[in-house]
Amino acid sequence: CYNCHQITKKELSYGNIGPSLYQYGKLRGAGPDVVKYTWGKLYNAKAYNACTIMPRIGHKQILSEQQLKDLMAYLFDPASPVNQ
């Protein structure tokens, strides 16, 4: 993720190809629409934007379902470093 996204302010080096994920859950909330969108974007980003360079993480089985759930928790959990 750090190759393309900023995750925390503590990191000195991160990618800027994708949007910042810093405070992802804190800024967007964890409503059902946001959670569904985020899961879909992680699972198959090309379903949202055919020209994206973001990998289809779930569709191509880059991460397992459990790893995707862990990533979702990392993005949305208020105690996560992402949301500090």
XYZ file of N, CA and C in Angstrom:
252
model
N 0.824 -1.198 0.000
C 0.000 0.000 0.000
C 0.866 1.258 0.000
N 2.006 1.210 0.757
C 2.871 2.384 0.841
C 3.490 2.760 -0.502
N 3.519 1.846 -1.444
C 4.073 2.188 -2.753
C 3.254 3.272 -3.449
N 1.947 3.288 -3.174
C 1.058 4.234 -3.864
C 0.325 5.203 -2.943
N 0.201 4.868 -1.651
C -0.636 5.645 -0.736
C 0.120 6.091 0.506
N -0.276 7.229 1.036
C 0.168 7.635 2.363
C -0.773 6.968 3.360
N -0.203 6.353 4.391
C -1.022 5.673 5.388
C -1.029 6.446 6.710
N 0.144 6.863 7.173
C 0.254 7.617 8.428
C 1.170 8.817 8.222
N 1.088 9.762 9.126
C 1.960 10.937 9.083
C 3.368 10.598 9.573
N 3.525 9.459 10.249
C 4.829 9.064 10.785
C 5.786 8.597 9.691
N 5.251 8.164 8.570
C 6.091 7.693 7.478
C 6.716 8.864 6.743
N 8.007 8.751 6.502
C 8.701 9.807 5.772
C 8.639 9.597 4.268
N 8.486 8.341 3.877
C 8.484 8.017 2.455
C 7.240 7.194 2.136
N 6.525 7.592 1.111
C 5.326 6.869 0.687
C 5.007 7.294 -0.737
N 4.179 6.502 -1.390
C 3.795 6.816 -2.760
C 2.745 7.902 -2.816
N 2.651 8.527 -3.962
C 1.617 9.549 -4.148
C 0.827 9.313 -5.431
N 0.866 8.075 -5.908
C 0.088 7.730 -7.098
C -1.401 7.647 -6.744
N -1.692 7.010 -5.618
C -3.071 6.879 -5.153
C -3.381 7.933 -4.105
N -4.633 8.049 -3.726
C -5.013 9.036 -2.712
C -4.456 8.666 -1.336
N -4.312 9.653 -0.494
C -3.879 9.404 0.876
C -4.944 8.587 1.599
N -4.502 7.619 2.371
C -5.415 6.823 3.197
C -5.329 7.251 4.657
N -4.557 8.295 4.916
C -4.420 8.811 6.270
C -5.793 9.238 6.793
N -6.146 8.733 7.952
C -7.434 8.975 8.618
C -8.621 8.530 7.766
N -8.438 7.449 7.031
C -9.465 6.964 6.113
C -10.815 6.787 6.813
N -10.853 5.974 7.848
C -12.108 5.722 8.546
C -12.595 6.920 9.338
N -11.660 7.668 9.907
C -12.021 8.837 10.712
C -12.726 9.893 9.869
N -12.265 10.092 8.646
C -12.869 11.107 7.778
C -14.139 10.638 7.081
N -14.196 9.357 6.757
C -15.315 8.840 5.965
C -16.398 8.173 6.798
N -16.072 7.794 8.031
C -17.005 7.050 8.857
C -16.981 5.580 8.463
N -17.838 4.820 9.093
C -17.879 3.385 8.821
C -19.296 2.936 8.496
N -20.026 3.795 7.816
C -21.384 3.449 7.403
C -21.367 2.342 6.364
N -22.496 1.675 6.186
C -22.557 0.536 5.269
C -22.160 0.875 3.830
N -22.491 2.058 3.365
C -22.136 2.430 1.989
C -20.620 2.588 1.817
N -19.971 3.196 2.799
C -18.518 3.391 2.738
C -17.796 2.053 2.848
N -18.263 1.209 3.747
C -17.646 -0.110 3.922
C -17.815 -0.947 2.652
N -19.001 -0.924 2.067
C -19.257 -1.680 0.838
C -18.385 -1.162 -0.311
N -18.282 0.151 -0.445
C -17.450 0.743 -1.490
C -15.988 0.343 -1.303
N -15.494 0.451 -0.079
C -14.088 0.137 0.198
C -13.794 -1.323 -0.081
N -14.681 -2.218 0.358
C -14.492 -3.653 0.087
C -14.456 -3.892 -1.425
N -15.394 -3.312 -2.130
C -15.445 -3.485 -3.584
C -14.218 -2.943 -4.276
N -13.749 -1.795 -3.840
C -12.562 -1.181 -4.431
C -11.331 -2.044 -4.187
N -11.211 -2.600 -2.983
C -10.082 -3.481 -2.689
C -10.212 -4.805 -3.442
N -11.424 -5.330 -3.504
C -11.620 -6.635 -4.130
C -11.370 -6.567 -5.640
N -11.948 -5.563 -6.292
C -11.804 -5.443 -7.740
C -11.896 -3.970 -8.132
N -10.775 -3.274 -8.057
C -10.756 -1.836 -8.337
C -11.195 -1.516 -9.762
N -10.983 -2.425 -10.678
C -11.353 -2.164 -12.075
C -12.871 -2.111 -12.278
N -13.635 -2.625 -11.349
C -15.092 -2.523 -11.428
C -15.550 -1.080 -11.202
N -14.702 -0.281 -10.566
C -15.018 1.115 -10.287
C -14.373 2.064 -11.285
N -13.218 1.657 -11.805
C -12.487 2.483 -12.760
C -11.652 1.547 -13.629
N -12.059 1.348 -14.854
C -11.394 0.392 -15.744
C -9.942 0.757 -16.033
N -9.588 2.020 -15.869
C -8.224 2.471 -16.183
C -7.322 2.559 -14.957
N -7.786 2.131 -13.804
C -6.980 2.226 -12.590
C -5.753 1.320 -12.662
N -4.708 1.719 -11.958
C -3.537 0.849 -11.853
C -3.543 0.086 -10.532
N -4.552 0.333 -9.702
C -4.667 -0.401 -8.447
C -4.958 -1.867 -8.762
N -4.227 -2.774 -8.127
C -4.446 -4.191 -8.412
C -5.806 -4.678 -7.909
N -6.322 -5.697 -8.553
C -7.579 -6.327 -8.128
C -7.228 -7.342 -7.039
N -7.080 -6.834 -5.831
C -6.488 -7.579 -4.722
C -7.254 -8.856 -4.385
N -8.558 -8.794 -4.333
C -9.353 -9.981 -4.016
C -9.593 -10.844 -5.232
N -9.964 -10.206 -6.316
C -10.288 -10.923 -7.549
C -9.121 -11.778 -8.034
N -7.904 -11.252 -7.934
C -6.707 -11.975 -8.374
C -6.079 -12.789 -7.243
N -6.745 -12.803 -6.086
C -6.292 -13.553 -4.909
C -4.885 -13.154 -4.467
N -4.601 -11.864 -4.563
C -3.338 -11.329 -4.055
C -3.347 -11.414 -2.535
N -4.501 -11.116 -1.947
C -4.720 -11.306 -0.514
C -5.896 -12.257 -0.329
N -5.852 -13.027 0.745
C -6.963 -13.921 1.068
C -8.134 -13.096 1.605
N -9.282 -13.726 1.742
C -10.448 -13.029 2.288
C -10.153 -12.522 3.700
N -9.469 -13.339 4.507
C -9.139 -12.913 5.867
C -8.174 -11.731 5.854
N -7.222 -11.741 4.947
C -6.295 -10.617 4.842
C -7.011 -9.342 4.401
N -7.988 -9.476 3.513
C -8.796 -8.318 3.112
C -9.597 -7.779 4.297
N -10.153 -8.672 5.104
C -10.885 -8.241 6.301
C -9.959 -7.518 7.266
N -8.730 -8.026 7.411
C -7.756 -7.365 8.276
C -7.403 -5.982 7.739
N -7.260 -5.865 6.437
C -6.975 -4.578 5.811
C -8.136 -3.602 6.033
N -9.345 -4.100 5.909
C -10.517 -3.261 6.162
C -10.505 -2.766 7.612
N -10.195 -3.657 8.548
C -10.128 -3.259 9.955
C -9.048 -2.198 10.147
N -7.926 -2.372 9.471
C -6.831 -1.404 9.565
C -7.279 -0.025 9.075
N -8.081 0.018 8.039
C -8.553 1.284 7.488
C -9.654 1.939 8.328
N -10.480 1.131 8.985
C -11.658 1.672 9.671
C -11.569 1.733 11.194
N -10.763 0.894 11.825
C -10.707 0.837 13.289
C -10.202 2.176 13.838
N -10.960 2.780 14.759
C -10.517 4.068 15.340
C -9.167 3.972 16.047
N -8.798 2.790 16.535
C -7.525 2.615 17.234
C -6.364 2.339 16.286
N -6.648 2.158 15.016
C -5.625 1.861 14.020
C -4.695 3.060 13.821
N -3.419 2.816 13.541
C -2.504 3.927 13.255
C -2.986 4.818 12.095
N -3.771 4.254 11.187
C -4.301 5.028 10.075
C -5.173 6.183 10.567
N -5.917 5.945 11.603
C -6.909 6.919 12.072
C -6.445 7.770 13.256
N -5.173 7.740 13.546
C -4.641 8.546 14.664
C -4.267 9.935 14.215
